[in-house]
Amino acid sequence: MTPSLAVLSRCLAALLGGYALTYAVIAALARALPTDPVDAVIIASLPAFVVYTAAILWAFASRSALRAWVPVPVLGLPLALFAFWPQLLERLA
Amino acid sequence: MKQTFTQAMAWLHTWAGLIIGWLLFAVFLTGTLAVFDAEIDHWMQPEIHSTPVSQLDAAQRALSYLGDHHADAKSWGISLPTERSPGLTVSTGDRRSGTRVELDPASGAVIQPRETAGGSFFFRFHFTLNLPRTFGVWLVGGLALVMLATLVSGIIIHKKFFKEFFTFRPGKGQRSWLDFHNASAVLMLPFHFMIAYTGLVIFLLMYMPAAVDSLFKGDTQAYAKAAGNARQETPRGDGGRGQPALPANLTDLAPVFAEAEQRMGPLAGLTVLNPGTSAMRLQVRPVLGNRIELSKGLNMEFDGVSGKLLKDVTPSRASLLTQKVMAGLHFAQFGGYPLRWLYFVCGLLSCAMIASGLVLFCVKRRRKLADKPVHVQRWHRVAEVLNITSIAGLSIACVGLLWANRLLPVALEQRAGHETTLFFVLWTTSLVHASLLPTLQAWRQQLASAAVLCLLLPVLGLFGPGHDLQRLYLELAAVGIGLLLLVAIRRIDRKVAQAGSAAVNAKVLGAKS
């Protein structure tokens, strides 16, 4: 991978991948919270930018430009599945 | 990019900081000015006088004007004179289709203040960069987010975080820039984090609707309804009891105001729904700064005929209150003028932190630049020009907006639009100027222009109506900023004197690189 392509990959992993990962984390956190849904929405969403910032740092700290993408499927997919499972079941039924 | 963790973070800090720095400085400078948006609004409408008049008297004058001229309107809106904005504004209908008239709070006479972009321009620019609203809000949100990442990476690379806490070595070129960048960043770190994070929290569910998507299937209406802050229906003209509305007189406002003030603190205005009929309702709203919680949309509703309380303020639930308090921390409305000045000074220091980081990027690379390939020199020049434009140029444009306000003809059509245009014309001129002149010369001339515009603002203020203490304070603050700019210019002069002796430097700093 050329250096500029590697930088582009990391930037995309940070901004787009980071958003997708944060989205999954927040959605799952809201689902997991045992509070009233109205409270869960706010409580789960408030730490969003901590998660996003961490994702950005990971994308630039990881050893290779491809590894920068690893957390998105590895962490994001199962969390998204957990968060949206009821909706998926509804869709299938 | 095969390197250690610290090196990776240094790379991120340098480049992310540079890319967002130019626009982030604009967000911070206009945000700092927006702390005093109402005061700037007032300065920019010198036809409005500040007169000591009770809100009750002002409200009576507003009501008699509305009764005479807009008796058949569906609703009346009244903005009462407050500590920050001494004007009295009446309006009918909604914001777009309705009319707005400015009254003299003391006499009730109609006054016609000049159209102006006002301090609200800085407020809007601060969170939209004057772009289409949604796009601008997302862009500024992106800047704030990358700022968070830049702050954290900055802490990681700043190894001697505590040891260098109080280190400052002035007059040592690059070393001083680094020291200043470190000191302003470290000492103000809580403020930097707080202001970036709370700024993002204001638009929390717009930026990150994940939780609404998973718990409410993306139905924001359903979420708003469940949260109990859904829009209330406007009462219809049948008095709510199926009877046609009959003509009726408004209740005595004094007890209504007293009750609302006791419950909510100082008041900002009221809305009269279905005026002059038996279905009349009064909505009274407080000024924003009575509590830390951002209390936008908070009001109490009274029956307009009997004066009976219909809807009391309901305290926000804990989760929502948390978000609103965070938003309130960003809006800085809650501590009166001492707090406004604190935020203003902190904001200026944030601006200085960003600016010194941008300058440091260039200063660090200047010395070795002569040995670098041509395309590197060309990019370096672009960075220098953008630094000058985004820092000095924007400062000129901001104070230039105040000058445009007094120099443009008062009766000009679309006056507010012309003021804004002049703001951008000045900013563009700065870009052209910076790309034509050698770097240090361009810095010097642009900072000097900004300083002169600031220092002469009181003179400009003399020409024109409306002199009061609030406007004088604004002009004195501008003089203070002008003096700070003079200090910056003196430093550059010293630098030029040094550079003059070193021929190598002169070659590097020239425009043709």
mmCIF file of C-alpha atoms in Angstrom, chain B residues 50-373:
data_model
loop_
_atom_site.group_PDB
_atom_site.id
_atom_site.type_symbol
_atom_site.label_atom_id
_atom_site.label_comp_id
_atom_site.label_asym_id
_atom_site.label_seq_id
_atom_site.Cartn_x
_atom_site.Cartn_y
_atom_site.Cartn_z
ATOM 1 C CA SER B 50 -31.466 52.013 27.050
ATOM 2 C CA THR B 51 -33.950 53.630 29.394
ATOM 3 C CA PRO B 52 -34.683 52.606 32.945
ATOM 4 C CA VAL B 53 -38.254 51.406 32.646
ATOM 5 C CA SER B 54 -40.073 48.619 34.456
ATOM 6 C CA GLN B 55 -40.963 45.537 32.420
ATOM 7 C CA LEU B 56 -44.579 45.987 33.458
ATOM 8 C CA ASP B 57 -44.767 49.511 32.012
ATOM 9 C CA ALA B 58 -42.988 48.379 28.851
ATOM 10 C CA ALA B 59 -45.402 45.460 28.486
ATOM 11 C CA GLN B 60 -48.391 47.823 28.857
ATOM 12 C CA ARG B 61 -47.025 50.062 26.096
ATOM 13 C CA ALA B 62 -46.433 47.057 23.870
ATOM 14 C CA LEU B 63 -49.980 45.785 24.499
ATOM 15 C CA SER B 64 -51.587 49.114 23.725
ATOM 16 C CA TYR B 65 -49.608 49.332 20.473
ATOM 17 C CA LEU B 66 -50.634 45.800 19.487
ATOM 18 C CA GLY B 67 -54.261 46.479 20.462
ATOM 19 C CA ASP B 68 -54.315 49.593 18.262
ATOM 20 C CA HIS B 69 -52.582 48.100 15.242
ATOM 21 C CA HIS B 70 -52.997 44.330 15.289
ATOM 22 C CA ALA B 71 -56.252 43.695 17.159
ATOM 23 C CA ASP B 72 -57.203 40.771 14.892
ATOM 24 C CA ALA B 73 -53.871 38.919 14.953
ATOM 25 C CA LYS B 74 -53.886 35.273 16.129
ATOM 26 C CA SER B 75 -51.029 35.879 18.526
ATOM 27 C CA TRP B 76 -48.901 38.689 19.889
ATOM 28 C CA GLY B 77 -45.292 38.352 20.905
ATOM 29 C CA ILE B 78 -43.497 40.779 23.188
ATOM 30 C CA SER B 79 -39.762 40.815 23.943
ATOM 31 C CA LEU B 80 -39.308 42.828 27.117
ATOM 32 C CA PRO B 81 -36.305 45.015 27.907
ATOM 33 C CA THR B 82 -33.755 43.057 29.946
ATOM 34 C CA GLU B 83 -30.340 43.759 31.430
ATOM 35 C CA ARG B 84 -28.604 42.616 28.251
ATOM 36 C CA SER B 85 -30.999 43.859 25.569
ATOM 37 C CA PRO B 86 -32.726 47.099 26.530
ATOM 38 C CA GLY B 87 -35.030 47.148 23.499
ATOM 39 C CA LEU B 88 -38.766 46.415 23.373
ATOM 40 C CA THR B 89 -39.897 44.352 20.389
ATOM 41 C CA VAL B 90 -43.450 43.397 19.464
ATOM 42 C CA SER B 91 -44.402 40.842 16.838
ATOM 43 C CA THR B 92 -47.421 39.090 15.408
ATOM 44 C CA GLY B 93 -47.764 35.670 13.838
ATOM 45 C CA ASP B 94 -44.809 33.345 13.506
ATOM 46 C CA ARG B 95 -41.232 34.266 12.793
ATOM 47 C CA ARG B 96 -41.469 34.061 9.006
ATOM 48 C CA SER B 97 -44.832 35.502 8.001
ATOM 49 C CA GLY B 98 -45.388 37.827 10.946
ATOM 50 C CA THR B 99 -44.391 41.440 11.494
ATOM 51 C CA ARG B 100 -41.825 42.762 13.939
ATOM 52 C CA VAL B 101 -41.795 46.309 15.269
ATOM 53 C CA GLU B 102 -39.336 47.965 17.627
ATOM 54 C CA LEU B 103 -40.844 50.278 20.258
ATOM 55 C CA ASP B 104 -39.292 52.795 22.586
ATOM 56 C CA PRO B 105 -39.861 51.174 25.990
ATOM 57 C CA ALA B 106 -40.232 54.576 27.675
ATOM 58 C CA SER B 107 -42.736 56.212 25.327
ATOM 59 C CA GLY B 108 -44.180 53.342 23.298
ATOM 60 C CA ALA B 109 -43.356 55.190 20.086
ATOM 61 C CA VAL B 110 -42.281 53.183 17.044
ATOM 62 C CA ILE B 111 -38.569 53.391 16.326
ATOM 63 C CA GLN B 112 -36.850 52.127 13.230
ATOM 64 C CA PRO B 113 -33.426 50.767 14.079
ATOM 65 C CA ARG B 114 -31.073 50.010 11.227
ATOM 66 C CA GLU B 115 -31.177 46.541 9.755
ATOM 67 C CA THR B 116 -28.095 44.682 10.893
ATOM 68 C CA ALA B 117 -26.485 41.257 10.865
ATOM 69 C CA GLY B 118 -25.811 41.933 14.531
ATOM 70 C CA GLY B 119 -23.939 39.915 17.111
ATOM 71 C CA SER B 120 -26.291 37.083 16.158
ATOM 72 C CA PHE B 121 -24.157 36.743 13.029
ATOM 73 C CA PHE B 122 -21.230 35.604 15.184
ATOM 74 C CA PHE B 123 -23.550 33.242 17.044
ATOM 75 C CA ARG B 124 -24.820 31.636 13.830
ATOM 76 C CA PHE B 125 -21.356 31.557 12.272
ATOM 77 C CA HIS B 126 -20.030 29.853 15.413
ATOM 78 C CA PHE B 127 -22.083 26.693 14.874
ATOM 79 C CA THR B 128 -22.781 26.734 11.115
ATOM 80 C CA LEU B 129 -19.840 28.697 9.602
ATOM 81 C CA ASN B 130 -22.623 30.548 7.724
ATOM 82 C CA LEU B 131 -23.170 27.424 5.591
ATOM 83 C CA PRO B 132 -26.595 25.798 5.081
ATOM 84 C CA ARG B 133 -27.625 24.947 8.634
ATOM 85 C CA THR B 134 -27.586 21.134 8.629
ATOM 86 C CA PHE B 135 -24.330 20.906 6.692
ATOM 87 C CA GLY B 136 -22.708 23.560 8.859
ATOM 88 C CA VAL B 137 -23.770 21.925 12.128
ATOM 89 C CA TRP B 138 -22.278 18.609 10.969
ATOM 90 C CA LEU B 139 -19.057 20.266 9.821
ATOM 91 C CA VAL B 140 -18.567 22.161 13.098
ATOM 92 C CA GLY B 141 -19.438 18.947 14.985
ATOM 93 C CA GLY B 142 -16.726 17.156 13.010
ATOM 94 C CA LEU B 143 -14.252 19.887 13.942
ATOM 95 C CA ALA B 144 -15.145 19.572 17.637
ATOM 96 C CA LEU B 145 -14.765 15.792 17.489
ATOM 97 C CA VAL B 146 -11.362 15.903 15.802
ATOM 98 C CA MET B 147 -10.412 18.572 18.358
ATOM 99 C CA LEU B 148 -11.135 16.027 21.120
ATOM 100 C CA ALA B 149 -8.879 13.507 19.374
ATOM 101 C CA THR B 150 -6.215 16.195 18.914
ATOM 102 C CA LEU B 151 -6.383 17.152 22.605
ATOM 103 C CA VAL B 152 -5.951 13.531 23.731
ATOM 104 C CA SER B 153 -3.095 12.878 21.298
ATOM 105 C CA GLY B 154 -1.539 16.158 22.469
ATOM 106 C CA ILE B 155 -1.558 14.923 26.075
ATOM 107 C CA ILE B 156 0.000 11.608 25.009
ATOM 108 C CA ILE B 157 2.909 13.237 23.174
ATOM 109 C CA HIS B 158 3.471 15.832 25.872
ATOM 110 C CA LYS B 159 5.707 13.589 27.930
ATOM 111 C CA LYS B 160 6.720 15.976 30.660
ATOM 112 C CA PHE B 161 3.104 16.973 31.226
ATOM 113 C CA PHE B 162 3.565 18.000 34.864
ATOM 114 C CA LYS B 163 7.208 18.974 34.789
ATOM 115 C CA GLU B 164 6.620 21.573 32.086
ATOM 116 C CA PHE B 165 3.460 22.813 33.699
ATOM 117 C CA PHE B 166 4.938 26.214 34.452
ATOM 118 C CA THR B 167 7.673 26.330 31.840
ATOM 119 C CA PHE B 168 7.770 29.346 29.625
ATOM 120 C CA ARG B 169 10.846 30.551 27.821
ATOM 121 C CA PRO B 170 9.899 33.772 26.079
ATOM 122 C CA GLY B 171 11.820 35.363 23.225
ATOM 123 C CA LYS B 172 13.378 32.074 22.088
ATOM 124 C CA GLY B 173 11.617 31.610 18.744
ATOM 125 C CA GLN B 174 10.284 28.114 18.121
ATOM 126 C CA ARG B 175 10.874 27.098 21.753
ATOM 127 C CA SER B 176 8.649 29.951 22.954
ATOM 128 C CA TRP B 177 5.878 29.048 20.521
ATOM 129 C CA LEU B 178 5.986 25.471 21.800
ATOM 130 C CA ASP B 179 6.001 26.613 25.426
ATOM 131 C CA PHE B 180 3.073 28.933 24.824
ATOM 132 C CA HIS B 181 1.122 26.269 22.938
ATOM 133 C CA ASN B 182 1.768 23.812 25.783
ATOM 134 C CA ALA B 183 0.985 26.256 28.570
ATOM 135 C CA SER B 184 -2.252 27.549 27.020
ATOM 136 C CA ALA B 185 -3.315 23.993 26.192
ATOM 137 C CA VAL B 186 -2.430 22.409 29.542
ATOM 138 C CA LEU B 187 -3.606 25.159 31.882
ATOM 139 C CA MET B 188 -6.882 25.495 29.985
ATOM 140 C CA LEU B 189 -7.317 21.778 29.303
ATOM 141 C CA PRO B 190 -10.519 21.414 31.367
ATOM 142 C CA PHE B 191 -12.051 24.328 29.462
ATOM 143 C CA HIS B 192 -10.983 22.951 26.067
ATOM 144 C CA PHE B 193 -12.513 19.543 26.830
ATOM 145 C CA MET B 194 -15.639 20.999 28.408
ATOM 146 C CA ILE B 195 -16.379 23.422 25.586
ATOM 147 C CA ALA B 196 -15.771 20.872 22.793
ATOM 148 C CA TYR B 197 -17.752 18.102 24.478
ATOM 149 C CA THR B 198 -20.704 20.213 25.599
ATOM 150 C CA GLY B 199 -20.832 21.752 22.128
ATOM 151 C CA LEU B 200 -21.298 18.279 20.690
ATOM 152 C CA VAL B 201 -23.903 17.424 23.340
ATOM 153 C CA ILE B 202 -26.148 20.308 22.199
ATOM 154 C CA PHE B 203 -26.866 18.395 18.986
ATOM 155 C CA LEU B 204 -26.458 14.977 20.650
ATOM 156 C CA LEU B 205 -29.319 13.048 19.063
ATOM 157 C CA MET B 206 -28.836 14.702 15.684
ATOM 158 C CA TYR B 207 -25.193 13.583 15.536
ATOM 159 C CA MET B 208 -25.768 10.179 17.088
ATOM 160 C CA PRO B 209 -29.367 8.913 16.694
ATOM 161 C CA ALA B 210 -28.272 5.313 17.397
ATOM 162 C CA ALA B 211 -30.170 4.998 20.695
ATOM 163 C CA VAL B 212 -33.388 6.427 19.214
ATOM 164 C CA ASP B 213 -32.970 4.067 16.274
ATOM 165 C CA SER B 214 -32.622 1.000 18.456
ATOM 166 C CA LEU B 215 -35.185 1.794 21.173
ATOM 167 C CA PHE B 216 -37.758 3.812 19.197
ATOM 168 C CA LYS B 217 -37.084 2.352 15.719
ATOM 169 C CA GLY B 218 -35.799 5.724 14.584
ATOM 170 C CA ASP B 219 -39.130 7.432 15.292
ATOM 171 C CA THR B 220 -38.027 10.766 16.784
ATOM 172 C CA GLN B 221 -41.665 11.850 17.193
ATOM 173 C CA ALA B 222 -42.398 8.779 19.316
ATOM 174 C CA TYR B 223 -39.278 9.501 21.368
ATOM 175 C CA ALA B 224 -40.227 13.154 21.882
ATOM 176 C CA LYS B 225 -43.730 12.105 22.917
ATOM 177 C CA ALA B 226 -42.408 9.584 25.421
ATOM 178 C CA ALA B 227 -39.962 12.169 26.764
ATOM 179 C CA GLY B 228 -42.892 14.528 27.314
ATOM 180 C CA ASN B 229 -41.436 17.408 25.361
ATOM 181 C CA ALA B 230 -43.658 17.006 22.325
ATOM 182 C CA ARG B 231 -45.021 20.197 20.866
ATOM 183 C CA GLN B 232 -48.140 21.419 22.627
ATOM 184 C CA GLU B 233 -51.144 22.096 20.515
ATOM 185 C CA THR B 234 -52.122 25.735 20.300
ATOM 186 C CA PRO B 235 -55.485 26.258 21.918
ATOM 187 C CA ARG B 236 -58.118 26.943 19.351
ATOM 188 C CA GLY B 237 -60.329 30.005 19.246
ATOM 189 C CA ASP B 238 -63.370 28.332 20.797
ATOM 190 C CA GLY B 239 -62.268 28.818 24.351
ATOM 191 C CA GLY B 240 -61.814 25.072 24.636
ATOM 192 C CA ARG B 241 -65.449 24.623 25.618
ATOM 193 C CA GLY B 242 -67.070 24.528 22.203
ATOM 194 C CA GLN B 243 -68.330 28.084 22.580
ATOM 195 C CA PRO B 244 -67.420 30.862 20.174
ATOM 196 C CA ALA B 245 -64.789 33.204 21.581
ATOM 197 C CA LEU B 246 -66.252 36.408 22.924
ATOM 198 C CA PRO B 247 -64.481 39.727 23.207
ATOM 199 C CA ALA B 248 -62.732 40.014 26.532
ATOM 200 C CA ASN B 249 -60.204 42.161 28.326
ATOM 201 C CA LEU B 250 -56.737 41.095 29.368
ATOM 202 C CA THR B 251 -56.170 40.403 33.041
ATOM 203 C CA ASP B 252 -53.951 42.642 35.178
ATOM 204 C CA LEU B 253 -50.359 41.711 34.287
ATOM 205 C CA ALA B 254 -48.755 42.669 37.631
ATOM 206 C CA PRO B 255 -49.766 39.526 39.583
ATOM 207 C CA VAL B 256 -49.013 37.323 36.558
ATOM 208 C CA PHE B 257 -45.519 38.780 36.236
ATOM 209 C CA ALA B 258 -44.948 38.518 39.971
ATOM 210 C CA GLU B 259 -45.944 34.865 40.049
ATOM 211 C CA ALA B 260 -43.867 33.996 36.961
ATOM 212 C CA GLU B 261 -40.844 35.897 38.242
ATOM 213 C CA GLN B 262 -41.008 34.225 41.626
ATOM 214 C CA ARG B 263 -41.134 30.804 39.977
ATOM 215 C CA MET B 264 -38.676 31.277 37.083
ATOM 216 C CA GLY B 265 -36.518 34.319 37.820
ATOM 217 C CA PRO B 266 -36.140 37.431 35.615
ATOM 218 C CA LEU B 267 -38.461 37.464 32.601
ATOM 219 C CA ALA B 268 -37.607 37.933 28.941
ATOM 220 C CA GLY B 269 -40.977 38.167 27.241
ATOM 221 C CA LEU B 270 -44.507 36.953 26.755
ATOM 222 C CA THR B 271 -46.834 35.638 24.084
ATOM 223 C CA VAL B 272 -50.552 36.395 24.000
ATOM 224 C CA LEU B 273 -52.571 33.775 22.144
ATOM 225 C CA ASN B 274 -56.033 34.723 20.789
ATOM 226 C CA PRO B 275 -55.684 38.307 22.042
ATOM 227 C CA GLY B 276 -58.818 40.230 22.936
ATOM 228 C CA THR B 277 -61.040 37.139 23.218
ATOM 229 C CA SER B 278 -62.310 34.936 26.012
ATOM 230 C CA ALA B 279 -59.909 32.197 24.816
ATOM 231 C CA MET B 280 -56.928 34.410 25.584
ATOM 232 C CA ARG B 281 -53.797 32.680 26.937
ATOM 233 C CA LEU B 282 -50.592 34.210 28.269
ATOM 234 C CA GLN B 283 -47.273 32.458 27.939
ATOM 235 C CA VAL B 284 -44.511 34.032 30.019
ATOM 236 C CA ARG B 285 -40.888 33.037 29.438
ATOM 237 C CA PRO B 286 -37.788 33.697 31.543
ATOM 238 C CA VAL B 287 -34.392 34.962 30.367
ATOM 239 C CA LEU B 288 -32.063 32.082 29.499
ATOM 240 C CA GLY B 289 -29.666 32.533 32.375
ATOM 241 C CA ASN B 290 -31.735 31.813 35.466
ATOM 242 C CA ARG B 291 -30.278 28.346 35.871
ATOM 243 C CA ILE B 292 -27.363 26.350 34.487
ATOM 244 C CA GLU B 293 -29.791 24.133 32.608
ATOM 245 C CA LEU B 294 -30.373 25.508 29.126
ATOM 246 C CA SER B 295 -33.998 26.525 29.543
ATOM 247 C CA LYS B 296 -34.963 27.186 25.932
ATOM 248 C CA GLY B 297 -38.718 26.795 25.425
ATOM 249 C CA LEU B 298 -39.431 26.945 29.150
ATOM 250 C CA ASN B 299 -42.532 28.968 30.001
ATOM 251 C CA MET B 300 -45.564 29.301 32.233
ATOM 252 C CA GLU B 301 -49.052 29.590 30.801
ATOM 253 C CA PHE B 302 -51.855 31.683 32.298
ATOM 254 C CA ASP B 303 -55.500 32.215 31.411
ATOM 255 C CA GLY B 304 -55.526 35.609 29.728
ATOM 256 C CA VAL B 305 -58.869 36.713 31.184
ATOM 257 C CA SER B 306 -58.769 35.415 34.748
ATOM 258 C CA GLY B 307 -54.981 35.338 35.176
ATOM 259 C CA LYS B 308 -55.247 31.802 36.544
ATOM 260 C CA LEU B 309 -52.160 29.596 36.179
ATOM 261 C CA LEU B 310 -52.823 26.932 33.520
ATOM 262 C CA LYS B 311 -49.418 25.329 33.003
ATOM 263 C CA ASP B 312 -46.605 25.446 35.498
ATOM 264 C CA VAL B 313 -42.960 24.767 34.672
ATOM 265 C CA THR B 314 -42.153 21.100 35.031
ATOM 266 C CA PRO B 315 -38.656 20.133 36.141
ATOM 267 C CA SER B 316 -36.757 18.086 33.545
ATOM 268 C CA ARG B 317 -36.208 14.408 34.290
ATOM 269 C CA ALA B 318 -32.697 13.598 35.488
ATOM 270 C CA SER B 319 -31.341 12.279 32.191
ATOM 271 C CA LEU B 320 -32.652 15.182 30.146
ATOM 272 C CA LEU B 321 -31.532 17.609 32.835
ATOM 273 C CA THR B 322 -27.994 16.242 32.516
ATOM 274 C CA GLN B 323 -27.973 16.976 28.798
ATOM 275 C CA LYS B 324 -29.493 20.420 29.295
ATOM 276 C CA VAL B 325 -27.001 21.315 32.008
ATOM 277 C CA MET B 326 -24.158 20.317 29.698
ATOM 278 C CA ALA B 327 -25.679 22.447 26.937
ATOM 279 C CA GLY B 328 -26.081 25.255 29.480
ATOM 280 C CA LEU B 329 -22.399 25.026 30.392
ATOM 281 C CA HIS B 330 -21.656 25.690 26.736
ATOM 282 C CA PHE B 331 -24.103 28.599 26.375
ATOM 283 C CA ALA B 332 -22.671 30.415 29.430
ATOM 284 C CA GLN B 333 -25.906 32.233 30.247
ATOM 285 C CA PHE B 334 -26.108 31.345 33.926
ATOM 286 C CA GLY B 335 -23.645 33.478 35.882
ATOM 287 C CA GLY B 336 -24.270 37.025 34.790
ATOM 288 C CA TYR B 337 -21.494 39.279 33.545
ATOM 289 C CA PRO B 338 -18.625 37.850 35.677
ATOM 290 C CA LEU B 339 -19.199 34.442 34.093
ATOM 291 C CA ARG B 340 -19.499 35.938 30.612
ATOM 292 C CA TRP B 341 -16.118 37.613 31.038
ATOM 293 C CA LEU B 342 -14.619 34.363 32.338
ATOM 294 C CA TYR B 343 -15.850 32.500 29.247
ATOM 295 C CA PHE B 344 -14.674 35.360 27.033
ATOM 296 C CA VAL B 345 -11.136 35.241 28.449
ATOM 297 C CA CYS B 346 -11.069 31.428 28.348
ATOM 298 C CA GLY B 347 -12.301 31.575 24.756
ATOM 299 C CA LEU B 348 -9.553 34.020 23.796
ATOM 300 C CA LEU B 349 -6.977 31.706 25.404
ATOM 301 C CA SER B 350 -8.383 28.798 23.391
ATOM 302 C CA CYS B 351 -8.016 30.920 20.262
ATOM 303 C CA ALA B 352 -4.416 31.640 21.280
ATOM 304 C CA MET B 353 -3.784 27.924 21.845
ATOM 305 C CA ILE B 354 -5.064 27.051 18.361
ATOM 306 C CA ALA B 355 -3.251 29.972 16.717
ATOM 307 C CA SER B 356 0.073 29.184 18.420
ATOM 308 C CA GLY B 357 -0.235 25.557 17.299
ATOM 309 C CA LEU B 358 -0.767 26.668 13.702
ATOM 310 C CA VAL B 359 2.137 29.123 13.836
ATOM 311 C CA LEU B 360 4.354 26.504 15.507
ATOM 312 C CA PHE B 361 3.734 24.139 12.585
ATOM 313 C CA CYS B 362 5.226 26.671 10.185
ATOM 314 C CA VAL B 363 7.976 28.085 12.436
ATOM 315 C CA LYS B 364 9.282 24.561 13.045
ATOM 316 C CA ARG B 365 9.654 23.893 9.321
ATOM 317 C CA ARG B 366 10.950 27.286 8.195
ATOM 318 C CA ARG B 367 14.615 26.737 9.035
ATOM 319 C CA LYS B 368 15.076 23.518 7.101
ATOM 320 C CA LEU B 369 12.874 24.604 4.241
ATOM 321 C CA ALA B 370 15.657 25.781 1.900
ATOM 322 C CA ASP B 371 16.940 22.208 1.527
ATOM 323 C CA LYS B 372 13.511 20.755 0.791
ATOM 324 C CA PRO B 373 12.135 19.912 -2.693
#
